[in-house]
């Protein structure tokens, strides 16, 4: 990795750490913070499930097409 890249990565990591600490020390109560984080991860999980379901449908479609082509070749 180049020296400039390492510096940029370090700055970004420091900014992320600072933001995390600021969020933890903010005036929000602990339960509010836990609720926000929990909601964020629940939304992320839901979005991931939707994308994986779409991917599974596409994979099934491709497998069906391959089976059809194989049947045409064997016929």
PDB file of C-alpha atoms in Angstrom:
ATOM      1  CA  UNK A   1       0.000   0.000   0.000  1.00  0.00           C
ATOM      2  CA  UNK A   2       1.250   3.464  -0.805  1.00  0.00           C
ATOM      3  CA  UNK A   3       2.070   5.908   1.957  1.00  0.00           C
ATOM      4  CA  UNK A   4      -0.758   8.240   0.923  1.00  0.00           C
ATOM      5  CA  UNK A   5      -3.261   5.391   0.965  1.00  0.00           C
ATOM      6  CA  UNK A   6      -2.200   4.399   4.467  1.00  0.00           C
ATOM      7  CA  UNK A   7      -2.662   7.966   5.651  1.00  0.00           C
ATOM      8  CA  UNK A   8      -6.137   8.196   4.125  1.00  0.00           C
ATOM      9  CA  UNK A   9      -7.160   4.858   5.643  1.00  0.00           C
ATOM     10  CA  UNK A  10      -5.862   5.995   9.028  1.00  0.00           C
ATOM     11  CA  UNK A  11      -7.776   9.270   8.858  1.00  0.00           C
ATOM     12  CA  UNK A  12     -10.990   7.495   7.873  1.00  0.00           C
ATOM     13  CA  UNK A  13     -10.572   4.912  10.625  1.00  0.00           C
ATOM     14  CA  UNK A  14      -9.961   7.698  13.146  1.00  0.00           C
ATOM     15  CA  UNK A  15     -13.051   9.556  11.963  1.00  0.00           C
ATOM     16  CA  UNK A  16     -15.162   6.408  12.291  1.00  0.00           C
ATOM     17  CA  UNK A  17     -13.825   5.770  15.786  1.00  0.00           C
ATOM     18  CA  UNK A  18     -14.454   9.384  16.774  1.00  0.00           C
ATOM     19  CA  UNK A  19     -18.001   9.244  15.462  1.00  0.00           C
ATOM     20  CA  UNK A  20     -18.627   6.038  17.400  1.00  0.00           C
ATOM     21  CA  UNK A  21     -17.317   7.545  20.630  1.00  0.00           C
ATOM     22  CA  UNK A  22     -19.316  10.739  20.076  1.00  0.00           C
ATOM     23  CA  UNK A  23     -22.462   8.700  19.519  1.00  0.00           C
ATOM     24  CA  UNK A  24     -21.837   6.687  22.667  1.00  0.00           C
ATOM     25  CA  UNK A  25     -21.249   9.805  24.748  1.00  0.00           C
ATOM     26  CA  UNK A  26     -24.080  11.832  23.236  1.00  0.00           C
ATOM     27  CA  UNK A  27     -27.004  13.094  25.261  1.00  0.00           C
ATOM     28  CA  UNK A  28     -29.203  10.208  24.105  1.00  0.00           C
ATOM     29  CA  UNK A  29     -29.987   7.787  26.845  1.00  0.00           C
ATOM     30  CA  UNK A  30     -28.517   4.321  26.612  1.00  0.00           C
ATOM     31  CA  UNK A  31     -31.883   2.758  25.798  1.00  0.00           C
ATOM     32  CA  UNK A  32     -32.427   5.226  22.939  1.00  0.00           C
ATOM     33  CA  UNK A  33     -28.985   4.422  21.554  1.00  0.00           C
ATOM     34  CA  UNK A  34     -29.622   0.693  21.842  1.00  0.00           C
ATOM     35  CA  UNK A  35     -32.970   1.157  20.108  1.00  0.00           C
ATOM     36  CA  UNK A  36     -31.411   3.107  17.237  1.00  0.00           C
ATOM     37  CA  UNK A  37     -28.638   0.552  16.754  1.00  0.00           C
ATOM     38  CA  UNK A  38     -31.107  -2.321  16.978  1.00  0.00           C
ATOM     39  CA  UNK A  39     -33.399  -0.704  14.396  1.00  0.00           C
ATOM     40  CA  UNK A  40     -30.450  -0.096  12.075  1.00  0.00           C
ATOM     41  CA  UNK A  41     -29.338  -3.734  12.201  1.00  0.00           C
ATOM     42  CA  UNK A  42     -32.925  -4.995  11.834  1.00  0.00           C
ATOM     43  CA  UNK A  43     -33.330  -2.884   8.687  1.00  0.00           C
ATOM     44  CA  UNK A  44     -29.974  -4.110   7.400  1.00  0.00           C
ATOM     45  CA  UNK A  45     -30.985  -7.720   8.041  1.00  0.00           C
ATOM     46  CA  UNK A  46     -34.316  -7.253   6.261  1.00  0.00           C
ATOM     47  CA  UNK A  47     -32.607  -5.719   3.236  1.00  0.00           C
ATOM     48  CA  UNK A  48     -30.097  -8.580   3.177  1.00  0.00           C
ATOM     49  CA  UNK A  49     -32.866 -11.178   3.298  1.00  0.00           C
ATOM     50  CA  UNK A  50     -34.658  -9.505   0.384  1.00  0.00           C
ATOM     51  CA  UNK A  51     -31.483  -9.423  -1.710  1.00  0.00           C
ATOM     52  CA  UNK A  52     -30.674 -13.057  -0.911  1.00  0.00           C
ATOM     53  CA  UNK A  53     -34.208 -14.122  -1.836  1.00  0.00           C
ATOM     54  CA  UNK A  54     -33.839 -12.354  -5.173  1.00  0.00           C
ATOM     55  CA  UNK A  55     -30.482 -14.005  -5.712  1.00  0.00           C
ATOM     56  CA  UNK A  56     -31.951 -17.436  -4.937  1.00  0.00           C
ATOM     57  CA  UNK A  57     -34.734 -16.830  -7.471  1.00  0.00           C
ATOM     58  CA  UNK A  58     -32.199 -15.872 -10.127  1.00  0.00           C
ATOM     59  CA  UNK A  59     -30.085 -18.934  -9.361  1.00  0.00           C
ATOM     60  CA  UNK A  60     -33.143 -21.193  -9.649  1.00  0.00           C
ATOM     61  CA  UNK A  61     -34.012 -19.586 -12.979  1.00  0.00           C
ATOM     62  CA  UNK A  62     -30.497 -20.171 -14.314  1.00  0.00           C
ATOM     63  CA  UNK A  63     -30.543 -23.809 -13.175  1.00  0.00           C
ATOM     64  CA  UNK A  64     -33.883 -24.335 -14.920  1.00  0.00           C
ATOM     65  CA  UNK A  65     -32.543 -22.819 -18.144  1.00  0.00           C
ATOM     66  CA  UNK A  66     -29.450 -25.056 -17.999  1.00  0.00           C
ATOM     67  CA  UNK A  67     -31.629 -28.119 -17.461  1.00  0.00           C
ATOM     68  CA  UNK A  68     -33.793 -27.132 -20.443  1.00  0.00           C
ATOM     69  CA  UNK A  69     -30.719 -26.645 -22.658  1.00  0.00           C
ATOM     70  CA  UNK A  70     -29.290 -29.983 -21.522  1.00  0.00           C
ATOM     71  CA  UNK A  71     -32.589 -31.685 -22.326  1.00  0.00           C
ATOM     72  CA  UNK A  72     -32.610 -30.092 -25.804  1.00  0.00           C
ATOM     73  CA  UNK A  73     -29.066 -31.273 -26.439  1.00  0.00           C
ATOM     74  CA  UNK A  74     -29.853 -34.839 -25.324  1.00  0.00           C
ATOM     75  CA  UNK A  75     -33.062 -34.984 -27.371  1.00  0.00           C
TER      76      UNK A  75
END
